[in-house]
Coordinates of C-alpha atoms in Angstrom, one line a residue:
Chain A
M1 CA 115.4 82.2 51.3
A2 CA 115.9 85.7 52.7
I3 CA 114.0 86.8 55.8
T4 CA 112.9 90.4 56.3
V5 CA 112.4 91.3 60.0
V6 CA 110.8 94.5 61.3
G7 CA 111.2 95.5 64.9
S8 CA 113.3 97.4 67.4
V9 CA 117.0 98.1 67.3
A10 CA 117.8 99.6 70.6
F11 CA 120.2 100.3 73.4
D12 CA 119.8 98.3 76.7
S13 CA 121.1 98.9 80.2
I14 CA 120.9 95.6 82.0
E15 CA 121.7 94.5 85.5
T16 CA 121.8 90.8 86.5
P17 CA 123.4 88.9 89.4
A18 CA 126.3 88.4 87.0
G19 CA 127.0 92.2 86.6
R20 CA 125.9 95.2 84.6
R21 CA 126.2 96.5 81.1
D22 CA 125.3 100.1 80.1
R23 CA 123.8 100.9 76.7
C24 CA 124.7 97.7 74.9
L25 CA 123.2 97.0 71.5
G26 CA 119.8 95.3 71.9
G27 CA 116.2 95.3 70.5
A28 CA 114.1 92.4 69.3
A29 CA 115.1 92.8 65.6
T30 CA 118.8 92.8 66.6
Y31 CA 118.6 89.5 68.5
F32 CA 116.3 88.0 65.9
A33 CA 118.6 89.0 63.0
L34 CA 121.8 87.8 64.6
A35 CA 120.3 84.5 65.5
A36 CA 118.8 83.9 62.1
S37 CA 122.0 85.0 60.3
Y38 CA 123.6 81.7 61.1
F39 CA 121.0 80.0 58.8
T40 CA 120.1 82.4 56.0
S41 CA 120.3 86.0 54.8
V42 CA 118.5 88.5 56.9
R43 CA 117.2 92.0 56.1
V44 CA 116.2 94.5 58.8
I45 CA 113.6 97.2 58.9
A46 CA 114.0 99.5 61.9
V47 CA 114.7 103.1 63.0
V48 CA 117.7 104.3 65.0
G49 CA 118.9 107.6 66.3
E50 CA 122.1 109.6 66.1
D51 CA 123.6 107.4 68.9
F52 CA 123.7 104.4 66.5
G53 CA 127.0 104.6 64.7
R54 CA 129.7 102.6 62.9
R55 CA 130.3 100.4 65.9
Q56 CA 126.7 99.2 66.0
E57 CA 126.5 98.9 62.3
A58 CA 129.5 96.7 62.3
V59 CA 127.8 94.1 64.5
F60 CA 125.2 93.6 61.7
L61 CA 127.6 93.8 58.9
A62 CA 129.9 91.2 60.4
R63 CA 127.0 88.8 60.1
N64 CA 126.2 89.8 56.6
I65 CA 122.9 91.3 57.7
D66 CA 121.3 93.8 55.2
I67 CA 120.7 97.0 57.1
Q68 CA 119.6 99.3 54.3
G69 CA 116.2 99.2 55.9
I70 CA 117.5 100.7 59.1
E71 CA 116.4 104.3 58.9
H72 CA 118.5 107.0 60.7
A73 CA 116.4 109.7 62.4
A74 CA 117.2 112.8 64.4
G75 CA 117.2 112.1 68.1
K76 CA 118.1 109.0 70.3
S77 CA 117.5 105.3 69.7
F78 CA 115.0 103.3 71.6
F79 CA 116.3 102.7 75.1
W80 CA 115.4 100.1 77.7
E81 CA 116.8 99.7 81.2
G82 CA 116.0 96.7 83.3
S83 CA 117.2 94.2 85.9
Y84 CA 116.9 90.6 86.8
L85 CA 118.2 90.7 90.4
D86 CA 115.5 88.8 92.1
N87 CA 114.3 86.5 89.4
L88 CA 116.3 85.6 86.3
N89 CA 113.0 84.6 84.6
E90 CA 111.4 88.0 84.7
A91 CA 112.8 91.4 83.9
K92 CA 112.0 94.3 86.0
T93 CA 111.8 97.4 83.8
H94 CA 113.3 100.6 85.2
S95 CA 112.9 102.7 82.1
T96 CA 111.6 102.6 78.6
E97 CA 112.3 105.5 76.2
L98 CA 110.7 105.1 72.8
N99 CA 112.7 108.1 71.4
V100 CA 112.9 107.9 67.6
F101 CA 110.8 104.7 67.8
G102 CA 107.7 106.8 68.8
A103 CA 107.3 108.1 65.3
F104 CA 108.5 105.1 63.4
Q105 CA 106.9 104.6 60.0
P106 CA 108.4 101.4 58.6
K107 CA 109.5 101.6 54.9
V108 CA 110.2 98.5 52.9
P109 CA 113.3 99.0 50.7
E110 CA 112.8 97.9 47.1
A111 CA 115.5 95.3 47.5
Y112 CA 113.6 93.6 50.3
R113 CA 110.4 93.0 48.3
D114 CA 111.3 89.5 47.2
S115 CA 111.7 88.2 50.8
E116 CA 109.6 85.1 51.0
F117 CA 109.9 85.0 54.8
L118 CA 108.7 87.9 57.0
F119 CA 109.1 88.3 60.7
L120 CA 107.1 90.9 62.6
A121 CA 108.9 91.3 65.9
N122 CA 107.2 92.8 68.9
I123 CA 106.1 96.4 67.9
D124 CA 102.8 98.3 67.6
P125 CA 100.4 95.9 65.7
V126 CA 99.4 98.8 63.5
L127 CA 103.0 98.9 62.1
Q128 CA 103.2 95.1 62.0
R129 CA 100.1 95.1 59.8
R130 CA 101.4 97.9 57.5
V131 CA 104.6 96.0 56.8
R132 CA 102.7 92.7 56.2
E133 CA 100.5 94.5 53.7
A134 CA 103.5 96.1 52.0
M135 CA 105.0 92.6 51.5
P136 CA 102.3 90.5 49.9
Q137 CA 104.8 88.2 48.3
A138 CA 105.9 86.8 51.7
R139 CA 104.8 83.2 51.8
L140 CA 105.5 82.5 55.5
V141 CA 104.8 85.2 58.0
A142 CA 105.6 84.9 61.7
G143 CA 105.3 87.4 64.5
D144 CA 105.6 88.2 68.2
T145 CA 103.8 90.5 70.5
M146 CA 103.6 91.3 74.2
N147 CA 101.2 91.9 77.2
Y148 CA 101.0 95.6 76.5
W149 CA 99.5 95.2 73.0
I150 CA 97.3 92.3 74.1
K151 CA 95.8 94.4 76.9
D152 CA 95.5 97.8 75.4
H153 CA 95.6 97.3 71.6
K154 CA 93.8 94.1 71.1
S155 CA 91.6 95.0 68.1
A156 CA 94.7 96.1 66.1
L157 CA 96.5 92.9 67.2
L158 CA 93.6 90.7 66.1
E159 CA 93.9 92.2 62.6
V160 CA 97.6 91.2 62.6
L161 CA 96.9 87.7 63.8
K162 CA 94.7 87.1 60.7
G163 CA 97.7 87.7 58.5
L164 CA 100.1 85.5 60.4
D165 CA 101.1 81.9 59.7
I166 CA 103.0 81.5 62.9
L167 CA 102.7 83.4 66.2
L168 CA 105.5 83.1 68.8
I169 CA 104.6 84.2 72.3
N170 CA 105.2 83.1 75.9
D171 CA 102.9 81.2 78.3
T172 CA 101.5 84.3 80.0
E173 CA 100.8 86.0 76.8
T174 CA 99.1 83.0 75.4
R175 CA 96.8 82.7 78.4
M176 CA 96.2 86.5 78.4
L177 CA 95.4 86.6 74.7
A178 CA 92.9 83.7 75.0
G179 CA 91.6 84.6 78.4
N180 CA 92.0 81.0 79.4
P181 CA 94.4 79.7 82.1
N182 CA 94.7 76.2 80.5
L183 CA 97.5 76.3 78.0
V184 CA 96.1 73.8 75.5
L185 CA 92.7 75.4 75.4
A186 CA 94.3 78.9 75.2
A187 CA 96.5 77.7 72.3
R188 CA 93.4 76.4 70.5
A189 CA 91.7 79.7 71.0
V190 CA 94.7 81.6 69.7
L191 CA 94.9 79.4 66.6
A192 CA 91.2 80.2 66.0
M193 CA 92.2 83.9 65.8
G194 CA 94.2 83.4 62.6
P195 CA 97.7 81.9 62.8
R196 CA 98.0 78.3 61.6
M197 CA 100.8 77.6 64.0
L198 CA 101.6 78.8 67.5
V199 CA 104.9 78.5 69.3
V200 CA 104.6 79.0 73.1
K201 CA 107.9 79.8 74.7
H202 CA 108.3 78.5 78.3
G203 CA 111.7 80.1 79.1
E204 CA 113.9 77.7 80.9
Y205 CA 111.5 74.8 80.2
G206 CA 111.6 75.0 76.4
A207 CA 108.7 75.7 74.0
T208 CA 105.6 74.0 72.6
F209 CA 104.5 74.0 69.0
F210 CA 100.8 73.9 68.4
H211 CA 99.1 73.8 65.0
S212 CA 95.6 74.2 63.7
T213 CA 93.9 71.1 62.4
S214 CA 92.4 72.9 59.4
P215 CA 93.4 71.6 56.0
K216 CA 95.7 74.6 55.7
G217 CA 97.8 73.2 58.5
Q218 CA 99.1 70.2 56.7
S219 CA 102.7 71.5 56.8
A220 CA 102.8 70.6 60.5
E221 CA 101.8 67.6 62.4
R222 CA 100.5 67.4 66.0
T223 CA 101.8 69.2 69.1
F224 CA 105.6 69.1 69.6
R225 CA 107.6 70.1 72.7
A226 CA 111.3 71.2 72.4
P227 CA 113.4 71.3 75.6
A228 CA 115.6 74.1 76.9
L229 CA 119.0 73.1 78.2
P230 CA 119.4 73.4 82.0
L231 CA 122.2 75.9 82.1
E232 CA 124.8 76.3 84.8
E233 CA 125.2 79.9 84.3
V234 CA 122.6 82.3 83.0
V235 CA 124.4 85.6 82.7
D236 CA 121.6 87.7 81.0
P237 CA 118.2 86.4 79.8
T238 CA 117.6 89.5 77.7
G239 CA 116.8 88.5 74.1
A240 CA 116.4 84.8 74.7
G241 CA 112.9 84.7 73.2
D242 CA 113.9 86.8 70.1
S243 CA 116.9 84.6 69.6
F244 CA 114.6 81.5 69.8
A245 CA 112.5 83.2 67.1
G246 CA 115.6 83.9 65.0
G247 CA 116.9 80.3 65.2
F248 CA 113.4 78.9 64.6
F249 CA 112.5 81.0 61.6
G250 CA 116.1 81.2 60.2
Y251 CA 116.3 77.4 60.1
L252 CA 112.9 77.2 58.4
A253 CA 113.9 79.8 55.8
A254 CA 117.0 77.8 54.8
Q255 CA 115.1 74.5 54.1
P256 CA 114.0 73.5 50.6
E257 CA 110.7 72.2 51.9
L258 CA 108.6 72.8 55.1
T259 CA 107.8 69.3 56.3
P260 CA 106.6 68.4 59.8
A261 CA 110.2 67.1 60.6
V262 CA 111.6 70.5 59.5
F263 CA 109.3 72.3 62.0
R264 CA 110.5 70.0 64.8
R265 CA 114.1 70.6 64.0
A266 CA 113.3 74.4 63.8
M267 CA 112.0 74.2 67.4
F268 CA 115.2 72.6 68.5
Y269 CA 117.3 75.3 66.7
G270 CA 115.2 78.0 68.4
S271 CA 116.0 76.5 71.8
V272 CA 119.6 76.2 70.9
M273 CA 120.0 79.9 69.9
G274 CA 118.1 81.0 73.0
S275 CA 120.5 78.9 75.1
F276 CA 123.6 80.6 73.6
T277 CA 122.2 84.1 74.1
V278 CA 121.8 83.9 77.9
E279 CA 125.4 82.8 78.3
R280 CA 126.7 86.3 77.9
F281 CA 125.4 89.9 78.3
G282 CA 123.3 91.3 75.4
T283 CA 124.2 90.0 72.0
E284 CA 127.8 89.2 72.9
R285 CA 127.5 85.5 72.5
L286 CA 125.3 85.7 69.3
Q287 CA 128.0 87.8 67.6
Q288 CA 130.6 85.1 67.7
L289 CA 129.1 81.7 67.2
S290 CA 130.0 79.2 64.5
R291 CA 127.6 76.8 62.8
A292 CA 129.6 73.9 64.2
E293 CA 129.0 75.1 67.7
I294 CA 125.3 75.5 66.9
D295 CA 125.0 72.0 65.5
A296 CA 127.0 70.5 68.4
R297 CA 124.5 72.0 70.8
F298 CA 121.6 70.8 68.7
N299 CA 123.0 67.3 69.1
L300 CA 123.3 67.8 72.9
F301 CA 119.6 68.8 73.0
R302 CA 118.8 65.6 71.1
E303 CA 120.8 63.5 73.6
L304 CA 119.2 65.4 76.5
T305 CA 115.6 64.4 75.5
H306 CA 115.7 61.3 73.3
L307 CA 115.1 57.9 74.6
D308 CA 117.4 56.0 72.3
Chain B
M1 CA 111.3 42.9 91.8
A2 CA 108.9 44.0 94.7
I3 CA 108.9 47.5 95.9
T4 CA 108.2 48.5 99.5
V5 CA 106.9 52.0 100.0
V6 CA 106.6 53.8 103.3
G7 CA 104.5 57.0 103.5
S8 CA 101.1 58.4 104.1
V9 CA 97.7 56.8 103.4
A10 CA 95.2 59.6 104.0
F11 CA 91.9 61.2 103.3
D12 CA 91.9 64.4 101.2
S13 CA 89.2 67.0 100.7
I14 CA 90.1 68.8 97.5
E15 CA 88.6 71.8 95.7
T16 CA 89.7 72.7 92.1
P17 CA 88.1 74.8 89.4
A18 CA 86.6 71.4 88.2
G19 CA 84.7 70.8 91.4
R20 CA 85.1 69.3 94.9
R21 CA 85.6 66.0 96.5
D22 CA 85.3 65.4 100.3
R23 CA 87.5 62.8 102.1
C24 CA 88.6 60.9 99.1
L25 CA 91.4 58.3 99.5
G26 CA 94.8 60.0 99.2
G27 CA 98.3 60.2 100.6
A28 CA 101.7 59.9 99.0
A29 CA 102.1 56.1 99.6
T30 CA 98.6 55.5 98.0
Y31 CA 99.4 57.4 94.8
F32 CA 102.9 55.9 94.6
A33 CA 101.6 52.4 95.2
L34 CA 98.8 52.6 92.6
A35 CA 101.0 54.0 90.0
A36 CA 103.8 51.5 90.6
S37 CA 101.3 48.6 90.7
Y38 CA 101.0 48.7 86.8
F39 CA 104.7 47.7 86.6
T40 CA 105.5 45.5 89.5
S41 CA 104.3 44.2 92.9
V42 CA 104.1 46.8 95.7
R43 CA 104.0 46.5 99.5
V44 CA 102.9 49.4 101.6
I45 CA 104.0 50.5 105.1
A46 CA 101.7 53.1 106.7
V47 CA 99.2 53.7 109.5
V48 CA 95.5 54.4 109.2
G49 CA 92.7 55.1 111.6
E50 CA 89.3 53.6 112.2
D51 CA 87.8 55.6 109.3
F52 CA 89.9 53.4 106.9
G53 CA 87.7 50.4 106.1
R54 CA 86.9 47.8 103.5
R55 CA 86.1 50.3 100.8
Q56 CA 89.6 51.9 101.0
E57 CA 91.3 48.5 101.4
A58 CA 89.6 47.4 98.2
V59 CA 91.3 50.1 96.2
F60 CA 94.7 48.6 97.1
L61 CA 93.6 45.0 96.8
A62 CA 92.1 45.5 93.3
R63 CA 95.6 46.4 92.2
N64 CA 97.2 43.5 94.0
I65 CA 99.0 45.8 96.4
D66 CA 100.2 44.1 99.6
I67 CA 98.8 46.0 102.6
Q68 CA 99.8 43.8 105.5
G69 CA 102.2 46.7 106.4
I70 CA 99.3 49.1 106.8
E71 CA 98.8 49.3 110.6
H72 CA 95.3 50.1 112.0
A73 CA 95.4 52.4 115.0
A74 CA 92.7 53.9 117.2
G75 CA 91.6 57.4 116.0
K76 CA 91.3 59.0 112.6
S77 CA 93.5 58.7 109.5
F78 CA 95.8 61.5 108.3
F79 CA 93.6 64.2 106.8
W80 CA 94.5 67.0 104.3
E81 CA 92.2 69.7 102.9
G82 CA 93.4 72.0 100.1
S83 CA 92.3 73.9 97.1
Y84 CA 93.8 74.9 93.7
L85 CA 91.3 77.7 92.8
D86 CA 93.7 80.4 91.8
N87 CA 96.6 78.3 90.6
L88 CA 96.5 74.7 89.4
N89 CA 100.2 74.4 90.0
E90 CA 100.2 75.1 93.7
A91 CA 97.9 73.8 96.4
K92 CA 96.6 76.1 99.1
T93 CA 96.5 74.0 102.3
H94 CA 93.4 74.8 104.4
S95 CA 94.0 72.1 107.0
T96 CA 96.4 69.3 107.9
E97 CA 95.4 66.8 110.7
L98 CA 98.2 64.3 111.4
N99 CA 95.8 62.2 113.6
V100 CA 97.2 58.6 113.9
F101 CA 100.2 59.6 111.7
G102 CA 101.5 61.8 114.6
A103 CA 102.6 58.7 116.6
F104 CA 103.5 56.6 113.5
Q105 CA 106.3 54.0 114.2
P106 CA 106.8 52.2 111.0
K107 CA 107.2 48.4 111.3
V108 CA 108.5 46.3 108.5
P109 CA 106.5 43.0 108.1
E110 CA 108.7 39.9 107.8
A111 CA 107.3 39.2 104.3
Y112 CA 108.6 42.6 103.1
R113 CA 112.2 42.0 104.0
D114 CA 113.3 40.6 100.7
S115 CA 112.2 43.9 98.8
E116 CA 115.1 44.9 96.7
F117 CA 113.5 48.3 95.9
L118 CA 112.5 50.7 98.7
F119 CA 110.7 54.0 98.3
L120 CA 110.7 56.5 101.2
A121 CA 107.8 58.8 100.5
N122 CA 107.5 62.2 102.0
I123 CA 107.4 61.7 105.8
D124 CA 109.5 62.7 108.8
P125 CA 113.1 62.0 107.8
V126 CA 113.7 60.3 111.2
L127 CA 111.1 57.6 110.1
Q128 CA 112.5 57.4 106.6
R129 CA 115.9 56.6 108.1
R130 CA 114.5 54.0 110.5
V131 CA 112.8 52.1 107.6
R132 CA 115.9 52.3 105.4
E133 CA 118.0 50.9 108.3
A134 CA 115.5 48.1 108.9
M135 CA 115.8 47.1 105.2
P136 CA 119.5 46.7 104.5
Q137 CA 118.8 44.3 101.7
A138 CA 117.3 47.0 99.5
R139 CA 119.6 47.5 96.6
L140 CA 117.9 50.6 95.1
V141 CA 116.5 53.2 97.5
A142 CA 114.6 56.3 96.4
G143 CA 112.9 59.0 98.4
D144 CA 111.0 62.2 98.4
T145 CA 110.8 65.1 100.9
M146 CA 109.2 68.6 101.1
N147 CA 109.9 72.2 102.1
Y148 CA 108.8 71.6 105.7
W149 CA 111.6 69.0 106.4
I150 CA 114.1 71.0 104.4
K151 CA 113.5 74.1 106.4
D152 CA 113.0 72.8 110.0
H153 CA 114.5 69.2 110.0
K154 CA 117.5 69.6 107.8
S155 CA 120.0 67.6 109.8
A156 CA 117.7 64.6 110.0
L157 CA 117.1 64.9 106.3
L158 CA 120.8 65.1 105.5
E159 CA 121.2 61.7 107.3
V160 CA 118.5 60.2 105.0
L161 CA 120.1 61.6 101.9
K162 CA 123.3 59.7 102.6
G163 CA 121.4 56.5 102.4
L164 CA 119.5 57.3 99.1
D165 CA 120.3 56.2 95.6
I166 CA 117.7 58.5 94.1
L167 CA 116.1 61.6 95.4
L168 CA 112.9 62.9 93.7
I169 CA 111.9 66.5 94.5
N170 CA 110.6 69.6 92.7
D171 CA 112.3 72.7 91.5
T172 CA 111.6 74.8 94.6
E173 CA 112.7 72.0 97.0
T174 CA 115.9 71.5 95.0
R175 CA 116.8 75.2 95.2
M176 CA 115.9 75.4 98.8
L177 CA 117.8 72.3 99.8
A178 CA 120.9 73.5 98.0
G179 CA 120.5 77.2 98.9
N180 CA 121.2 78.0 95.2
P181 CA 118.7 79.6 92.7
N182 CA 120.4 78.0 89.7
L183 CA 118.9 74.6 89.1
V184 CA 122.1 73.0 87.6
L185 CA 124.3 74.2 90.5
A186 CA 121.6 73.3 93.0
A187 CA 121.4 69.8 91.5
R188 CA 125.1 69.3 91.8
A189 CA 125.1 70.4 95.4
V190 CA 122.2 68.0 96.2
L191 CA 124.1 65.1 94.6
A192 CA 127.1 66.0 96.8
M193 CA 124.8 65.3 99.8
G194 CA 124.5 61.6 99.1
P195 CA 122.1 60.5 96.4
R196 CA 123.7 59.2 93.2
M197 CA 120.8 60.4 91.2
L198 CA 118.4 63.3 91.4
V199 CA 115.0 63.7 89.6
V200 CA 113.7 67.3 89.7
K201 CA 110.0 67.5 88.9
H202 CA 108.9 70.6 87.0
G203 CA 105.1 70.0 87.2
E204 CA 103.5 70.8 83.8
Y205 CA 107.0 71.1 82.2
G206 CA 108.2 67.6 82.9
A207 CA 111.2 66.5 84.9
T208 CA 115.0 66.5 84.7
F209 CA 117.3 63.6 85.7
F210 CA 120.7 64.5 87.1
H211 CA 123.3 62.0 88.1
S212 CA 126.6 62.3 90.0
T213 CA 129.8 61.8 88.0
S214 CA 131.3 59.6 90.7
P215 CA 132.2 56.0 89.6
K216 CA 129.2 54.8 91.6
G217 CA 127.0 56.7 89.1
Q218 CA 127.8 54.4 86.1
S219 CA 124.2 53.1 85.9
A220 CA 123.1 56.5 84.5
E221 CA 124.5 58.7 81.8
R222 CA 124.4 62.5 81.7
T223 CA 121.4 64.8 82.2
F224 CA 118.1 63.8 80.7
R225 CA 114.8 65.8 80.5
A226 CA 111.4 64.1 80.1
P227 CA 108.4 66.1 79.0
A228 CA 105.0 66.5 80.5
L229 CA 102.1 66.4 78.2
P230 CA 100.2 69.7 77.7
L231 CA 96.8 68.7 79.0
E232 CA 93.5 70.0 77.9
E233 CA 91.9 69.4 81.2
V234 CA 93.6 69.3 84.6
V235 CA 90.9 68.2 87.0
D236 CA 93.0 67.8 90.1
P237 CA 96.8 68.0 90.4
T238 CA 96.9 66.3 93.8
G239 CA 99.3 63.3 93.8
A240 CA 100.9 64.0 90.4
G241 CA 104.4 64.0 91.9
D242 CA 103.8 60.8 93.8
S243 CA 102.4 59.2 90.7
F244 CA 105.5 60.3 88.8
A245 CA 107.6 58.6 91.4
G246 CA 105.5 55.4 91.3
G247 CA 105.7 55.2 87.5
F248 CA 109.4 56.0 87.5
F249 CA 110.4 53.6 90.3
G250 CA 107.8 50.9 89.3
Y251 CA 109.2 50.7 85.8
L252 CA 112.8 50.5 87.1
A253 CA 111.9 47.7 89.5
A254 CA 110.4 45.7 86.7
Q255 CA 113.6 45.7 84.5
P256 CA 116.2 43.0 84.4
E257 CA 119.0 45.5 84.3
L258 CA 119.3 49.2 85.1
T259 CA 121.0 50.6 82.0
P260 CA 121.1 54.3 81.1
A261 CA 118.3 53.7 78.5
V262 CA 116.2 52.1 81.2
F263 CA 116.5 55.3 83.4
R264 CA 115.4 57.4 80.4
R265 CA 112.4 55.3 79.8
A266 CA 111.6 55.3 83.6
M267 CA 111.5 59.2 83.4
F268 CA 109.0 58.9 80.6
Y269 CA 106.8 56.4 82.5
G270 CA 106.9 58.8 85.5
S271 CA 105.6 61.6 83.4
V272 CA 103.0 59.3 81.9
M273 CA 101.6 58.3 85.3
G274 CA 101.5 61.9 86.5
S275 CA 99.6 62.9 83.4
F276 CA 96.9 60.3 84.1
T277 CA 96.5 61.2 87.7
V278 CA 95.5 64.8 87.1
E279 CA 92.8 63.9 84.6
R280 CA 90.4 62.9 87.5
F281 CA 90.0 63.7 91.2
G282 CA 92.2 61.9 93.7
T283 CA 93.2 58.4 92.7
E284 CA 90.1 57.9 90.4
R285 CA 92.1 57.7 87.2
L286 CA 94.9 55.6 88.7
Q287 CA 92.5 52.9 89.9
Q288 CA 91.3 52.0 86.4
L289 CA 94.1 52.1 83.9
S290 CA 95.4 49.4 81.7
R291 CA 99.0 48.8 80.7
A292 CA 97.9 49.3 77.1
E293 CA 96.7 52.8 77.9
I294 CA 99.9 53.5 79.7
D295 CA 102.1 52.3 76.8
A296 CA 99.9 54.3 74.3
R297 CA 100.6 57.5 76.2
F298 CA 104.3 56.6 76.5
N299 CA 104.3 56.5 72.7
L300 CA 102.5 59.8 72.5
F301 CA 105.1 61.4 74.8
R302 CA 107.8 60.0 72.5
E303 CA 106.1 61.5 69.4
L304 CA 105.6 64.8 71.3
T305 CA 109.3 65.2 71.9
H306 CA 111.3 63.2 69.3
L307 CA 112.7 64.7 66.2
D308 CA 112.3 61.7 63.9

């Protein structure tokens, strides 16, 4: 099944202990789409500026990603500059320029309207909601958000949560959204806000899958924790969470049936895609994977955590 | 096989968001011994003061723990006071009184000298080494340490590491000991200091087992990660790491053969015992478990992390 993703396509300048890259292709929708493209067909809704040209387009096209929903506007693309010099687990933001993203009005191309899977990457919840409403046919809707929207745009965000099947956020965001420092209680509070399922990403420690116990939640079974691989070299953590989401949702979209076992495997594929992303700067690693490499790492994760 | 453990037996005053306990029985050797006692017979070497009486003894005796190695000295027992009001993952120490522990000279009772398993809990590395040398028959020796010894007593600690089969420490201690922020590289550096195996405890995220690739390391196979259970209520995190060590080492000591599969299961039993400890204050939960409860939680951990 095809996935439509709406979110940022951007340029990032990144500095880590391993080095520096200026204006490399980034953005949540980019990482998500590349990661998901190894599992299913992906369609992107975003806006870019005049600095987004053939070279950037080629990255999507090489992975057969549909970019007719990427609108070209006058001005510059979204730009983020950050570093991870002191702590590889937390980016220090030096600069965020919304540029063309500031006036983004997502439009859903006619050809995207049969997408059964919809991913609302981390953008203004007002826009997330608009896209969700424009795509009523979507039968599984997942989304991400961040501390900024939780703190200052909570009522708009709560409206989005009502329309989500799956929310994917990190530990801090879960606790902040629920106002509860205990992760299990916070997860339960978040599930009561709308989503049937919640994936809490723990960075280098993996991710936990929670589901509501309501009758609607029968496609998933109890809490599940997927590992992350302890890595010898983390070159650049940027995009790991979006890559997790792409692997997770991409794998789901490619399955004939969404059984509890499928959700468990999706969590593992999410961790796998995140682990590849951090091995190189930006999307470098995500651009040149093979499904065989992905499945080999999936098996490594299984060996890393399974008793028998 | 019997385990001998040397370490602190103490009184703790603890404050957490769930409440407060004054002068409850604590100490690394206490948590370790109680946790291990559900798997095998345990013998304790420690020193206590005149405040340690029948009531405290009864806690050990109820679990059939051999306490003839607990020396009674004039004065007060080791005392620790701490709180976890802001962060359940990190204790804030208000007071540490070594008391009789300050002049502790561990003596190994004759009846302990056939112990094939030896655990050196977190005490002065000079004492750890002395006990290790006094028990040459021990065929599997594991130990713990902490930031204080790593920072200010490193050369004595390095001597201890040479005599260890397994070191169990947390993330921060591993990075500090190796002087490397990357966990995998830090683990490799620690293994080069002597221990064949390293268990890095991640608190609420579980623990990772690393082993050296030297021919000596054939009893274990590649890296393994055990989960921690996301808990609804963490009442008191004190002793979770020592309980992990007790479950891990206790399970090992009870097995006829130390295969790679046994080490994996031991990691799970470590996590299981840690998860029980934090459910109540001090050693309250560890005093009243059953092996059936332990195995039920072991199965829950398996379900929580296994794909099929």
